[in-house]
Structures are given as structure tokens and as C-alpha cells.
Coordinates of C-alpha atoms in Angstrom, one line a residue:
Chain A
X1 CA 54.4 133.9 130.0
X2 CA 57.3 131.7 131.1
X3 CA 58.3 131.2 127.4
X4 CA 58.5 135.0 126.9
X5 CA 60.8 135.3 130.0
X6 CA 62.9 132.4 128.8
X7 CA 63.3 134.0 125.4
X8 CA 64.3 137.3 127.1
X9 CA 66.9 135.6 129.2
X10 CA 68.3 133.8 126.1
X11 CA 68.3 137.1 124.1
X12 CA 70.3 138.7 126.9
X13 CA 72.8 136.0 127.8
X14 CA 73.0 133.1 125.2
X15 CA 75.0 135.0 122.6
X16 CA 73.1 133.2 119.9
X17 CA 74.1 133.7 116.2
X18 CA 70.4 133.4 115.3
X19 CA 67.7 135.8 116.3
X20 CA 65.7 134.4 119.2
X21 CA 62.5 135.1 117.4
X22 CA 63.5 132.7 114.7
X23 CA 64.0 129.8 117.0
X24 CA 61.4 127.2 117.7
X25 CA 60.8 125.9 121.1
X26 CA 62.6 122.7 120.1
X27 CA 65.6 124.4 118.3
X28 CA 69.0 123.3 119.6
X29 CA 70.5 126.3 121.4
X30 CA 74.0 125.0 121.2
X31 CA 73.7 124.6 117.4
X32 CA 72.4 128.2 117.4
X33 CA 75.7 129.4 118.9
X34 CA 75.3 129.2 122.6
X35 CA 78.6 128.3 124.2
X36 CA 79.1 126.4 127.4
X37 CA 80.1 129.6 129.1
X38 CA 77.0 131.4 127.8
X39 CA 74.9 128.5 129.2
X40 CA 76.2 129.4 132.7
X41 CA 74.9 133.0 132.2
X42 CA 71.6 131.6 130.9
X43 CA 71.3 129.5 134.0
X44 CA 72.1 132.4 136.3
X45 CA 69.7 134.6 134.4
X46 CA 66.9 132.1 134.7
X47 CA 67.6 131.8 138.4
X48 CA 67.2 135.5 138.8
X49 CA 64.1 135.8 136.6
X50 CA 62.2 132.9 138.2
X51 CA 63.7 133.2 141.8
X52 CA 64.9 129.6 141.7
X53 CA 68.1 127.7 142.1
X54 CA 68.9 124.8 139.7
X55 CA 69.8 121.7 141.7
X56 CA 72.8 119.6 140.8
X57 CA 70.7 116.9 139.1
X58 CA 69.6 119.5 136.5
X59 CA 73.0 120.9 135.7
X60 CA 73.3 119.0 132.5
X61 CA 73.9 120.3 128.9
X62 CA 70.5 118.9 127.9
X63 CA 68.7 121.0 130.5
X64 CA 69.6 124.2 128.6
X65 CA 69.6 122.7 125.1
X66 CA 66.3 124.1 124.0
X67 CA 63.5 126.4 125.2
X68 CA 61.3 123.3 125.6
X69 CA 63.9 121.6 127.8
X70 CA 64.2 124.8 129.9
X71 CA 60.4 124.9 130.3
X72 CA 60.4 121.3 131.4
X73 CA 63.1 121.9 134.0
X74 CA 61.2 125.0 135.3
X75 CA 58.0 123.0 135.5
X76 CA 59.9 120.4 137.5
X77 CA 60.9 123.2 139.9
X78 CA 57.4 124.6 140.0
X79 CA 58.7 127.9 138.6
Chain B
X1 CA 109.8 93.3 113.6
X2 CA 113.5 93.7 113.6
X3 CA 115.4 91.2 111.4
X4 CA 117.0 88.5 113.5
X5 CA 115.0 89.2 116.6
X6 CA 113.1 86.5 118.3
X7 CA 109.4 86.7 118.2
X8 CA 107.9 87.4 121.6
X9 CA 104.5 86.0 122.3
X10 CA 102.4 87.9 124.8
X11 CA 98.8 87.8 125.8
X12 CA 97.1 90.6 123.9
X13 CA 96.2 92.6 127.0
X14 CA 99.9 92.7 128.1
X15 CA 100.9 94.9 125.1
X16 CA 98.0 97.4 125.3
X17 CA 98.9 100.9 126.2
X18 CA 96.9 102.8 128.8
X19 CA 93.9 104.5 127.4
X20 CA 94.2 108.3 126.7
X21 CA 91.5 110.8 126.2
X22 CA 91.9 114.5 125.5
X23 CA 89.7 117.5 125.7
X24 CA 90.2 121.1 124.6
X25 CA 88.2 124.3 125.0
X26 CA 88.5 128.0 124.4
X27 CA 86.7 130.9 126.2
X28 CA 86.5 134.6 125.2
X29 CA 87.9 136.5 128.2
X30 CA 85.4 139.3 127.5
X31 CA 82.6 136.9 128.3
X32 CA 84.0 136.3 131.7
X33 CA 84.3 140.0 132.3
X34 CA 80.7 140.5 131.3
X35 CA 79.6 137.7 133.6
X36 CA 81.5 139.2 136.5
X37 CA 79.9 142.6 135.9
X38 CA 76.4 141.1 135.5
X39 CA 76.3 138.4 138.2
X40 CA 79.3 139.1 140.4
X41 CA 79.7 136.8 143.4
X42 CA 76.8 134.6 142.3
X43 CA 78.7 133.8 139.1
X44 CA 82.0 133.3 140.9
X45 CA 80.5 130.9 143.5
X46 CA 78.5 129.0 140.9
X47 CA 81.6 128.3 138.7
X48 CA 84.8 128.6 140.7
X49 CA 85.9 127.1 144.0
X50 CA 87.4 129.3 146.8
X51 CA 90.9 128.1 145.8
X52 CA 90.3 129.1 142.2
X53 CA 89.0 132.5 143.1
X54 CA 92.0 133.1 145.4
X55 CA 94.3 131.9 142.6
X56 CA 93.0 134.6 140.3
X57 CA 93.6 137.7 142.4
X58 CA 95.2 140.8 140.8
X59 CA 94.1 143.3 138.3
X60 CA 90.6 143.0 136.7
X61 CA 92.2 142.0 133.5
X62 CA 94.5 139.3 135.1
X63 CA 91.6 138.0 137.1
X64 CA 89.4 137.6 134.0
X65 CA 92.2 135.9 132.1
X66 CA 92.8 133.4 134.9
X67 CA 89.1 132.7 135.4
X68 CA 88.6 132.3 131.6
X69 CA 91.5 129.8 131.5
X70 CA 90.0 127.9 134.4
X71 CA 86.6 127.7 132.8
X72 CA 88.2 126.4 129.6
X73 CA 90.0 123.8 131.7
X74 CA 86.7 122.7 133.3
X75 CA 85.0 122.3 129.9
X76 CA 88.1 120.5 128.5
X77 CA 87.9 118.1 131.5
X78 CA 84.2 117.4 130.7
X79 CA 85.3 116.5 127.2
X80 CA 88.2 114.4 128.3
X81 CA 85.9 112.5 130.7
X82 CA 83.7 111.7 127.7
X83 CA 80.7 113.0 129.5
X84 CA 78.2 113.9 126.8
X85 CA 75.5 115.4 129.0
X86 CA 77.5 116.4 132.1
X87 CA 77.7 120.2 132.5
X88 CA 78.0 120.8 136.2
X89 CA 78.4 121.6 138.9
X90 CA 81.4 123.4 137.6
X91 CA 82.9 123.5 141.0
X92 CA 83.2 119.7 140.8
X93 CA 86.2 120.2 138.6
X94 CA 88.9 122.3 140.3
X95 CA 92.1 123.7 138.9
X96 CA 94.7 123.6 141.7
X97 CA 97.8 125.7 141.5
X98 CA 100.8 124.7 143.6
X99 CA 103.4 127.0 145.0
X100 CA 105.6 126.5 141.9
X101 CA 102.8 127.9 139.7
X102 CA 102.0 124.6 138.1
X103 CA 98.4 123.5 137.8
X104 CA 96.6 120.2 138.3
X105 CA 93.0 119.0 138.1
X106 CA 91.2 117.8 141.2
X107 CA 87.8 116.2 140.8
X108 CA 85.0 116.3 143.3
X109 CA 81.5 114.7 143.6
X110 CA 79.8 113.8 140.4
X111 CA 82.8 114.5 138.1
X112 CA 85.0 112.2 140.3
X113 CA 82.3 109.5 140.2
X114 CA 82.0 109.8 136.4
X115 CA 85.8 109.5 136.0
X116 CA 85.9 106.4 138.3
X117 CA 83.1 104.7 136.3
X118 CA 84.9 105.5 133.1
X119 CA 88.2 104.0 134.4
X120 CA 90.0 107.3 134.1
X121 CA 92.7 107.5 136.8
X122 CA 94.7 110.7 136.2
X123 CA 94.4 114.0 134.5
X124 CA 96.9 116.6 133.3
X125 CA 96.1 120.2 132.3
X126 CA 97.8 123.0 130.4
X127 CA 96.3 126.5 130.1
X128 CA 97.2 129.5 128.0
X129 CA 95.8 132.8 126.9
X130 CA 96.6 135.2 124.1
X131 CA 94.7 138.4 123.3
X132 CA 91.0 137.8 123.7
X133 CA 91.1 134.1 124.1
X134 CA 91.9 131.6 126.9
X135 CA 92.5 128.0 126.1
X136 CA 93.0 124.8 128.0
X137 CA 93.8 121.3 127.1
X138 CA 93.3 118.3 129.4
X139 CA 94.6 114.8 128.9
X140 CA 93.1 111.9 130.9
X141 CA 94.9 108.5 131.5
X142 CA 92.8 105.5 132.1
X143 CA 92.8 101.7 132.2
X144 CA 93.0 99.7 129.1
X145 CA 89.8 98.1 127.9
X146 CA 91.1 94.7 129.1
X147 CA 92.0 96.1 132.5
X148 CA 88.5 97.5 132.9
X149 CA 86.9 94.2 131.8
X150 CA 89.0 92.3 134.3
X151 CA 88.2 94.7 137.1
X152 CA 84.5 95.0 136.4
X153 CA 84.3 91.2 136.0
X154 CA 86.0 90.6 139.3
X155 CA 83.8 92.9 141.1
X156 CA 80.5 91.9 139.6
X157 CA 79.8 95.2 138.1
X158 CA 80.8 97.3 141.0
X159 CA 83.3 100.2 140.5
X160 CA 86.8 98.8 140.6
X161 CA 89.0 99.8 143.5
X162 CA 92.1 101.9 142.8
X163 CA 90.6 104.2 140.3
X164 CA 90.4 107.4 142.3
X165 CA 91.4 110.2 140.0
X166 CA 94.7 111.9 141.0
X167 CA 94.6 109.9 144.2
X168 CA 92.3 112.5 145.8
X169 CA 88.6 112.8 146.1
X170 CA 86.6 115.3 148.1
X171 CA 83.0 116.3 148.5
X172 CA 81.9 118.9 146.0
X173 CA 82.4 122.4 147.4
X174 CA 79.7 125.1 147.1
X175 CA 76.8 124.1 144.9

């Protein structure tokens, strides 16, 4: 369930040059075309979708580098 | 060496120039416009300090241009700080505009801490925009390697004194 929501958020905000369906959970989203600015929108989109707020310690490029990394961060937040 | 000049012998560290690092980034202004439309105040407060928001008043187009240039400056600063995994909080890097219209970078919180650990003492920023793009370049000036070794050796690994970026450090505003 959470993976589907993450993929929806990425499809809407990440501005990927590759179709989200073609990306594996471990695919590097920055290599797939996500800019730093787009990662802000991804963060805000995830916060809205999961009703959470990312704490400062998770505001790192690696947190948003892949679907798997996002899932790990959400699990840490019990989302 | 110039013919006829006397050789001058100095210790190697005496002739080292201060360390320079540089970062550059470009942002599509339309992406900022989209973010403002989609997330509004939440986007503004997550990325820009109250001073930055106040500095970008005006028409919607001028506001988006100013904010895009400031976001580019923040990313350029992360690059100049050589922070491979540091991505936020974005409000920890603040573009300050003085009354003369010139801009400066002020670091807060984690970004200031990272700069201090890296021995970077001062930053300079230049921003521009043209058409759809806003660009910023940031140059950081730091201690030479030998300076840092001396300072770190003298303080047993603690952060050396006298390395506060731009002479100012404040708690991180907002998030």
C-alpha cells in the first residue's frame, strides 16, 4: 500500500525522465531525473499523503534517493 | 623564478593559498511557480526564511524568479560546502539582501556546523535569472590544509575556534 502511494507521489512531483512503473524500488531517483527542487515537492507530497512531518535528521539526499529509502524513512516514522 | 632574484625559502605552509570551493545550481522558475500553487505557505516555510520571503515580494513572476534564484543559491551552497548527503533543512542556508541590494549567505544550525567542521570560513554568492532559468554560484573560502591540521592538532580533534562562517551564526529558523 505505502509503495503505491509513494509511486503516486513520485509520479506527481518528482519530474522523472523515466516512467515510474519502470523503476525498481532500489532505482536511483536522482539518476532518473529528480532534481533537488523536485525532491522538496516529493517531501511535501509524502508529508501530505502520510500525514507526517520529516524531522531534520531525515532531511538528507539519501532519504529521497530511492523508493526503498523512502519506505525505510516512513517506517522509521511509523507511517 | 625571475633571473637575478634571490631564492626565498619558506616553510611549505606559508605559501599555500586559502582553500576555495565552488558550487553552482540552476532551477526552472516554472517549478517554483508550480510548488507555490500546489503547496503554498507550507512550501514557502519549508524552504525559505521569513527574510527571504519578504525579500521576494512583488508580482507573481518576480516572486517566483527571486525564490528560484534563492533555491539555486541554497543548492550551490550545499555543493560549495562539499556536503554529499546534506539536503536540508533548506532554511539553514539563508540569502540575506542588504539595503544596497547586494546579497550574502548566512548559515544556521546544521549547515553552519558542517561549514565549521570543514574549515570553511566565508561564503560569497551571485545570482541571476534569464528567461525560464535562475542560477546561483557560491564560492567558499576556507583554511589551508596545513591550517586545519594545525588547528585540529592543537585542539585534540575539537572544532577549531575562529571558524564561524561569515562571523555570524544563529539557530535555524523554522523547521
